[in-house]
Short mmCIF file of C-alpha atoms in Angstrom, two decimals:
data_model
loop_
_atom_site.label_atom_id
_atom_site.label_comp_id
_atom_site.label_asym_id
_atom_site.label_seq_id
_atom_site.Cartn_x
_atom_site.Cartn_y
_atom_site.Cartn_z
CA UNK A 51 3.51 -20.25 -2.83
CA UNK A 52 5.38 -20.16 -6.13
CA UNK A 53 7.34 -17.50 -7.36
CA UNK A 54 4.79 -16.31 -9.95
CA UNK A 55 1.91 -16.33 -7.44
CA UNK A 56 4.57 -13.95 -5.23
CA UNK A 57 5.31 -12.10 -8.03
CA UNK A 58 1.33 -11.84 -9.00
CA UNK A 59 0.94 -10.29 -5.41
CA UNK A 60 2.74 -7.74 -5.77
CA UNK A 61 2.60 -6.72 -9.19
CA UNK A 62 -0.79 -6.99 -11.13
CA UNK A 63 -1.74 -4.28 -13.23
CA UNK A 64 -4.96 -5.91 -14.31
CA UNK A 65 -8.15 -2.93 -14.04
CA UNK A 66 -5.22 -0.74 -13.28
CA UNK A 67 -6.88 2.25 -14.65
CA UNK A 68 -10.22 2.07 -13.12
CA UNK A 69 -8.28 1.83 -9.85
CA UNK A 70 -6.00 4.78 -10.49
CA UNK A 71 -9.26 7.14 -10.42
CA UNK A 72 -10.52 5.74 -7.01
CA UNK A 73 -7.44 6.76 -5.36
CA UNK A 74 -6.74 10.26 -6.11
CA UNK A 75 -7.01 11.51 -2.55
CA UNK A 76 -5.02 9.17 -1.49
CA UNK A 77 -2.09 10.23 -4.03
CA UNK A 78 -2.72 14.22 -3.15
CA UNK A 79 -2.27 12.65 0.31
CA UNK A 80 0.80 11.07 -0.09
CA UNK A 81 2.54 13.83 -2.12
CA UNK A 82 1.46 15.91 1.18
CA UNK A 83 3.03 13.68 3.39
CA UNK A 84 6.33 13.58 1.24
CA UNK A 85 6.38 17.04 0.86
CA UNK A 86 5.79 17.63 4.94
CA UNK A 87 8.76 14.49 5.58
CA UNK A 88 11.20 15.78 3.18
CA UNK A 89 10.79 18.98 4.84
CA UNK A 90 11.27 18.52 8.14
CA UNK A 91 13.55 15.15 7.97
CA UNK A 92 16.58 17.55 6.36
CA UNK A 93 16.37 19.02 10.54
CA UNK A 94 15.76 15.79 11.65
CA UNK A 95 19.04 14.66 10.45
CA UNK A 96 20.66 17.85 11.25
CA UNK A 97 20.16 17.68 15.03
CA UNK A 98 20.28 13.98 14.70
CA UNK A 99 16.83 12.83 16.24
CA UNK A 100 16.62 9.85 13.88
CA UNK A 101 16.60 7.73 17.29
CA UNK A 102 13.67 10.18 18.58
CA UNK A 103 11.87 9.13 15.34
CA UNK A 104 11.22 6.10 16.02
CA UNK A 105 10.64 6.68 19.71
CA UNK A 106 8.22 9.37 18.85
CA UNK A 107 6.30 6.72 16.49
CA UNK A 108 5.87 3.90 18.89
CA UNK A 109 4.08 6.33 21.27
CA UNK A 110 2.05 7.35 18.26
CA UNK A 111 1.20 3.65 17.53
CA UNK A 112 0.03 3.46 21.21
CA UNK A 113 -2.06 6.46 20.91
CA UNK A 114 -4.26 5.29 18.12
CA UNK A 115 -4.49 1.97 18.77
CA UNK A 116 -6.36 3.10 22.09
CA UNK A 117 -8.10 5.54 19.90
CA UNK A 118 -9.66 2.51 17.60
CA UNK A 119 -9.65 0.54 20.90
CA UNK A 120 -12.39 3.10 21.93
CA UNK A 121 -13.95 4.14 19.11
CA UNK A 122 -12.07 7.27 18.56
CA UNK A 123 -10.61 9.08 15.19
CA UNK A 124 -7.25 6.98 14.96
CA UNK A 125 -5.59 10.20 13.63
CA UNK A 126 -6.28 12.28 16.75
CA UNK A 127 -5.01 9.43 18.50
CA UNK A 128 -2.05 9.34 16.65
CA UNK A 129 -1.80 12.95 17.22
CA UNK A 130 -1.78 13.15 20.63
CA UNK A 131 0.45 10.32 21.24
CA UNK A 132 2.98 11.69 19.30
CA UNK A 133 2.97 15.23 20.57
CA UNK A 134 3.02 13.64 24.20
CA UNK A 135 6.51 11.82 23.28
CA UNK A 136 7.47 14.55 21.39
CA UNK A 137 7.39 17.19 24.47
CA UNK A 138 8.64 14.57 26.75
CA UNK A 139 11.71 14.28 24.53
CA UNK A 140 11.90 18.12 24.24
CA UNK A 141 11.48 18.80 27.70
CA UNK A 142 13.59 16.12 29.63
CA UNK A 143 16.35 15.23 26.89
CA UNK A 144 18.83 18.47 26.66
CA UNK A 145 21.78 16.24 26.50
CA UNK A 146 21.95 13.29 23.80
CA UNK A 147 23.11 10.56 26.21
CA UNK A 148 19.40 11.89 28.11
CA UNK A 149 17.58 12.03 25.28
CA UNK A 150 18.73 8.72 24.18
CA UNK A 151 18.42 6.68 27.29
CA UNK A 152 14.83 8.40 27.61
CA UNK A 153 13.90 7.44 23.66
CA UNK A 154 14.98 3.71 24.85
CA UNK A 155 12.66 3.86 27.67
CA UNK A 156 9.96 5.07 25.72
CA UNK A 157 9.95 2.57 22.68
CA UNK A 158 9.46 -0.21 24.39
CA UNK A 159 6.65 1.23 26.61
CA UNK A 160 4.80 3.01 23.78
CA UNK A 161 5.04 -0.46 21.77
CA UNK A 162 3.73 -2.03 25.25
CA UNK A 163 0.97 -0.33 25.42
CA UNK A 164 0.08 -0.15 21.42
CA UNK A 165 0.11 -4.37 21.33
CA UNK A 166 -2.27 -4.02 24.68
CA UNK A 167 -4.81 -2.00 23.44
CA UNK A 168 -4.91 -4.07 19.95
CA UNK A 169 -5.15 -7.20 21.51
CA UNK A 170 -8.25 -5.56 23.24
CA UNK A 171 -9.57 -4.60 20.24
CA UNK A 172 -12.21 -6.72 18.91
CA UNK A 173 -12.86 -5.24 15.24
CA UNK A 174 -11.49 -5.98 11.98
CA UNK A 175 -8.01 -7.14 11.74
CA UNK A 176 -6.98 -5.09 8.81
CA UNK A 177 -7.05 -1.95 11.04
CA UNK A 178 -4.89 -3.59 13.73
CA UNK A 179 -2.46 -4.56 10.36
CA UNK A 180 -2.71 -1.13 9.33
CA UNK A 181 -1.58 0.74 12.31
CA UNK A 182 1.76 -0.99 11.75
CA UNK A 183 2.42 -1.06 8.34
CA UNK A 184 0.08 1.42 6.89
CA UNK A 185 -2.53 2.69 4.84
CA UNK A 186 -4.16 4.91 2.61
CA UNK A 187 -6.10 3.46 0.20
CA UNK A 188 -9.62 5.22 1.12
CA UNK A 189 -8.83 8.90 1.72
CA UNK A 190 -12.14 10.74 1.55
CA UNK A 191 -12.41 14.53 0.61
CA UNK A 192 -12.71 15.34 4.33
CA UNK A 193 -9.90 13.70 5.16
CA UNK A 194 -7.70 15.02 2.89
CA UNK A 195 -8.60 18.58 3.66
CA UNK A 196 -7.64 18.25 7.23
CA UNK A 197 -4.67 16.32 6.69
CA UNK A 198 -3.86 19.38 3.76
CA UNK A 199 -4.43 21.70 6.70
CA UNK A 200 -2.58 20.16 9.09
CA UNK A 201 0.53 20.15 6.88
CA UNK A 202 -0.04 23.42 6.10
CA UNK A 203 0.13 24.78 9.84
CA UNK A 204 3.21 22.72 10.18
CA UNK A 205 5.21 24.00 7.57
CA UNK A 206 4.28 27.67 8.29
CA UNK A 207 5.86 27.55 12.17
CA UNK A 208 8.75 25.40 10.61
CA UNK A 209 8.98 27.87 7.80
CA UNK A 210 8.74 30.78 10.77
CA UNK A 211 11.30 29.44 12.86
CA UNK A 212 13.55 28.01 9.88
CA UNK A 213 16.52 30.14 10.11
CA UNK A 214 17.07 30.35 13.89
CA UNK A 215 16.33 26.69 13.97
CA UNK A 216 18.71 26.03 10.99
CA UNK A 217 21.52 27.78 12.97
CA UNK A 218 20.69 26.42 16.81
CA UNK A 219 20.96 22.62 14.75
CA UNK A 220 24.66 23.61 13.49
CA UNK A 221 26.19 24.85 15.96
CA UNK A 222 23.95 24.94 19.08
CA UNK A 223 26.48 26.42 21.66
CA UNK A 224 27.50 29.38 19.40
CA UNK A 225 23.45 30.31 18.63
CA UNK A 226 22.84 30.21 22.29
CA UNK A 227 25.71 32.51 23.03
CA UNK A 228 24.45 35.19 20.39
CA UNK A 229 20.82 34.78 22.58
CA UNK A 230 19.17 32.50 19.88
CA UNK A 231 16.76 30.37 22.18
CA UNK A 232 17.95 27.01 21.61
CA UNK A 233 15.58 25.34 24.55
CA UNK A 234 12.50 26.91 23.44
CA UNK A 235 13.13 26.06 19.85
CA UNK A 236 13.86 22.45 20.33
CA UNK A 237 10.66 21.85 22.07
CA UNK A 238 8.70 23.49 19.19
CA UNK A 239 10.94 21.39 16.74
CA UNK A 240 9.69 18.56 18.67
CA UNK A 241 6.45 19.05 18.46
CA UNK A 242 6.39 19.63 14.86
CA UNK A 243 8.55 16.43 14.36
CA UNK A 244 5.80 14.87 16.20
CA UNK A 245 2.79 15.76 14.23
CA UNK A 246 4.91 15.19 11.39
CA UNK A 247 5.37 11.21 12.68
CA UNK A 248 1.59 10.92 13.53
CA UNK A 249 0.63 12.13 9.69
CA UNK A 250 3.69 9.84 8.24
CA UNK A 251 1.68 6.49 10.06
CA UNK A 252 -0.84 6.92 7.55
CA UNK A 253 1.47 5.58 5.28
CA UNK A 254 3.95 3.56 6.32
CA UNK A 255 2.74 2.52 9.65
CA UNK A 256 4.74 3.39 13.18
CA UNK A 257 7.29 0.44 12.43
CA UNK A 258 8.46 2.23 8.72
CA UNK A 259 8.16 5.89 9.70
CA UNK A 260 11.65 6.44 9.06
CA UNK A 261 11.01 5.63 5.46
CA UNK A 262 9.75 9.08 5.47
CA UNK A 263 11.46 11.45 7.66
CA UNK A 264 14.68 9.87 8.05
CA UNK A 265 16.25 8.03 4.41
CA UNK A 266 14.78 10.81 1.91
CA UNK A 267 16.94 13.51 3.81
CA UNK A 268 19.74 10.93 4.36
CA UNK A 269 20.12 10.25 0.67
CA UNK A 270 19.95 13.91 -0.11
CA UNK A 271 23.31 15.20 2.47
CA UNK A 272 25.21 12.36 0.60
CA UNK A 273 24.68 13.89 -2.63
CA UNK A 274 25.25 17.75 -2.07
CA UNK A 275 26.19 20.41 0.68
CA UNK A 276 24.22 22.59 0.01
CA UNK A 277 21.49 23.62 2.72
CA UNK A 278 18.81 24.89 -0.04
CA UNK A 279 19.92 22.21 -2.58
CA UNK A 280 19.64 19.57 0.35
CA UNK A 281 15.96 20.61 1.54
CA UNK A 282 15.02 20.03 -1.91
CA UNK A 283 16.20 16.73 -2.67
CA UNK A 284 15.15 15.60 0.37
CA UNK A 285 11.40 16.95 -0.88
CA UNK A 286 11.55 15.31 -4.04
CA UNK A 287 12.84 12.34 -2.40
CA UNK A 288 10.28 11.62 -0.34
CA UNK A 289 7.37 12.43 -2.70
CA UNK A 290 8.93 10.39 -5.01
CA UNK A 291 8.93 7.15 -3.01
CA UNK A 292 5.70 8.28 -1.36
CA UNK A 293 3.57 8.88 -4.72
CA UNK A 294 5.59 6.07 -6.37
CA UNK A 295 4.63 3.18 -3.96
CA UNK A 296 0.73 4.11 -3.92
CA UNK A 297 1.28 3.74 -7.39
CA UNK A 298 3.37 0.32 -7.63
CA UNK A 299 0.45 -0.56 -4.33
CA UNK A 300 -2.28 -0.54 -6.81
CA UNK A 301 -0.96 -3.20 -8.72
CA UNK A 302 -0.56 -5.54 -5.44
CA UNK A 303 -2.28 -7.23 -2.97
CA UNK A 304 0.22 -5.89 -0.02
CA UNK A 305 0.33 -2.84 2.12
CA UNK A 306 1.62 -0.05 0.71
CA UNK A 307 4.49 0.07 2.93
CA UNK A 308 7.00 -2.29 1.51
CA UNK A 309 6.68 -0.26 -1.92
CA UNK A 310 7.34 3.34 -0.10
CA UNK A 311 10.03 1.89 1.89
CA UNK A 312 11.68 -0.16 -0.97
CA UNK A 313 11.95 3.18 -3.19
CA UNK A 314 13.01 5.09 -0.39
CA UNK A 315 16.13 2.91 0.29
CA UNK A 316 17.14 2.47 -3.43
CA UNK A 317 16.84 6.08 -3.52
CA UNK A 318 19.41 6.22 -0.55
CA UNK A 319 21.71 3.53 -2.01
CA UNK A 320 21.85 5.33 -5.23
CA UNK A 321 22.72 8.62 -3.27
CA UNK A 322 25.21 6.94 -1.35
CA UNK A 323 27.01 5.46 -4.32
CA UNK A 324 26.92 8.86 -5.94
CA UNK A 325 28.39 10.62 -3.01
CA UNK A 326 31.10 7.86 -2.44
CA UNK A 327 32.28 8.06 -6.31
CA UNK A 328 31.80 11.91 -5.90
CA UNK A 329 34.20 11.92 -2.45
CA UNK A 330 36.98 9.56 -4.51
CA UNK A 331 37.40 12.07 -7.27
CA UNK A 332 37.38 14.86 -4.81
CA UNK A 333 34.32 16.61 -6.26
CA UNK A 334 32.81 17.20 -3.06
CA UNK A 335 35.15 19.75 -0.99
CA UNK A 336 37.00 16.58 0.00
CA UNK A 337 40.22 15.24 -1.53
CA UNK A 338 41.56 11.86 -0.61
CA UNK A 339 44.73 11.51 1.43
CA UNK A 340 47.91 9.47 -0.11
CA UNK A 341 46.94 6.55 2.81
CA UNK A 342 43.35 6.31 1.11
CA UNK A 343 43.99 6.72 -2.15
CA UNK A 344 43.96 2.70 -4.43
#
């Protein structure tokens, strides 16, 4: 293959309008999804769980590859698989060198069992394909509605437990001293983060789920300190590379997850150089010691 037939694959704009109307759900969809990432990744990096991410996601992959193994909704698969890893995490991982030696237990298995129950599965490729890398090209009206209403349930009980949570993820010891209850709200954390991975699979698959809940927020602590300035970076980061890859999708013939995952890291490298030049000239907080100094 040539570079103009690679280049053709990716971008073609041809009929790009008449596609751009068939694929409004799926847009609504993904600025759902980057709103419900951007939200709860700014926590995820807080507490640093980016690890548990991943774990979380390869238990999620299991879960709905049994689910289209069977004949089941893939989402509800997704769903449970991810709330089961989730709780496992919340409930057996207080310390990080636990949590992380359980999350490397986990992956593997999950990923174990998700490449079982595909090669079992005797349908169409392209759904085996699109457990991994994603997508959402066909969201119906039903669909949409319960993945609107899922978000929406999530992001109340994060929104309800957002300033006891925000403190416990700071400075856990001190909020469990003043009777904050660290335990319980971890595991409810944990379950949100959960559902939160099984709706982000929709889009970028359970190998590129950090795309989502982990680089948006990333890119947005290198830029400012701010809590409230930080949750909404991390937001517009994440609907940003979300929306923009369905978009830059349209004109391909590849998954959608490349394009989300390519914006999501230029995002972060632009974020990072911007924080780095911001650090040098000390406009962060930070000024730079004699020994760093050029």
């Amino acid at each position: 293959m040539d570079a103009d037939s690679i280049l053709g694959a990716i971008f073609n704009f041809d009929n790009y309008g008449e596609l751009l109307v068939l694929v409004q759900n799926s847009i609504w969809a993904g600025a759902i999804l980057g709103l419900l990432g951007g939200l709860v990744g700014t926590f995820v990096m807080k507490r640093d769980l980016a690890f548990a991410v991943h774990g979380i996601s390869e238990l999620s992959f299991a879960g709905a590859a049994f689910a289209l193994l069977v004949g089941a909704d893939v989402v509800f698969g997704s769903l449970v698989g991810s709330v089961a890893a989730a709780l496992l995490l919340g409930l057996m991982g207080v310390r990080a060198r636990d949590k992380n030696s359980i999350i490397g237990v986990i992956m593997p298995f999950g990923l174990g069992l998700g490449i079982l129950f595909l090669s079992l599965y005797q349908g169409r490729a392209a759904n085996k394909f699109g457990l991994l890398t994603g997508q959402i090209v066909s969201v119906d009206t039903v669909q949409l509605q319960a993945l609107a209403g899922t978000a929406v349930v999530v992001m109340l009980v994060l929104l309800a437990i957002w300033r006891p949570l925000n403190f416990a993820s700071v400075d856990p010891e001190l909020a469990e001293a003043r009777g904050v209850p660290v335990r319980s709200l971890g595991i409810v954390f944990m379950i949100v983060l959960g559902v939160s991975v099984a709706l982000s699979i929709q889009v970028v698959g359970a190998l590129l789920v950090l795309a989502l809940l982990i680089t948006p927020a990333a890119a947005a602590l290198r830029v400012t300190s701010s809590p409230v300035a930080a949750v909404v970076l991390s937001v517009v980061f994440a609907v940003t590379a979300t929306v923009g890859g369905i978009l830059l999708a349209l004109g391909g013939r590849i998954p959608i997850s490349p394009y989300v995952t390519t914006l999501s890291f230029l995002i972060y490298v632009v974020c990072r150089t911007i924080g780095s030049v911001r650090e040098a000239r000390g406009l962060n907080g930070r000024v730079l010691t004699a020994s760093r100094q050029p």
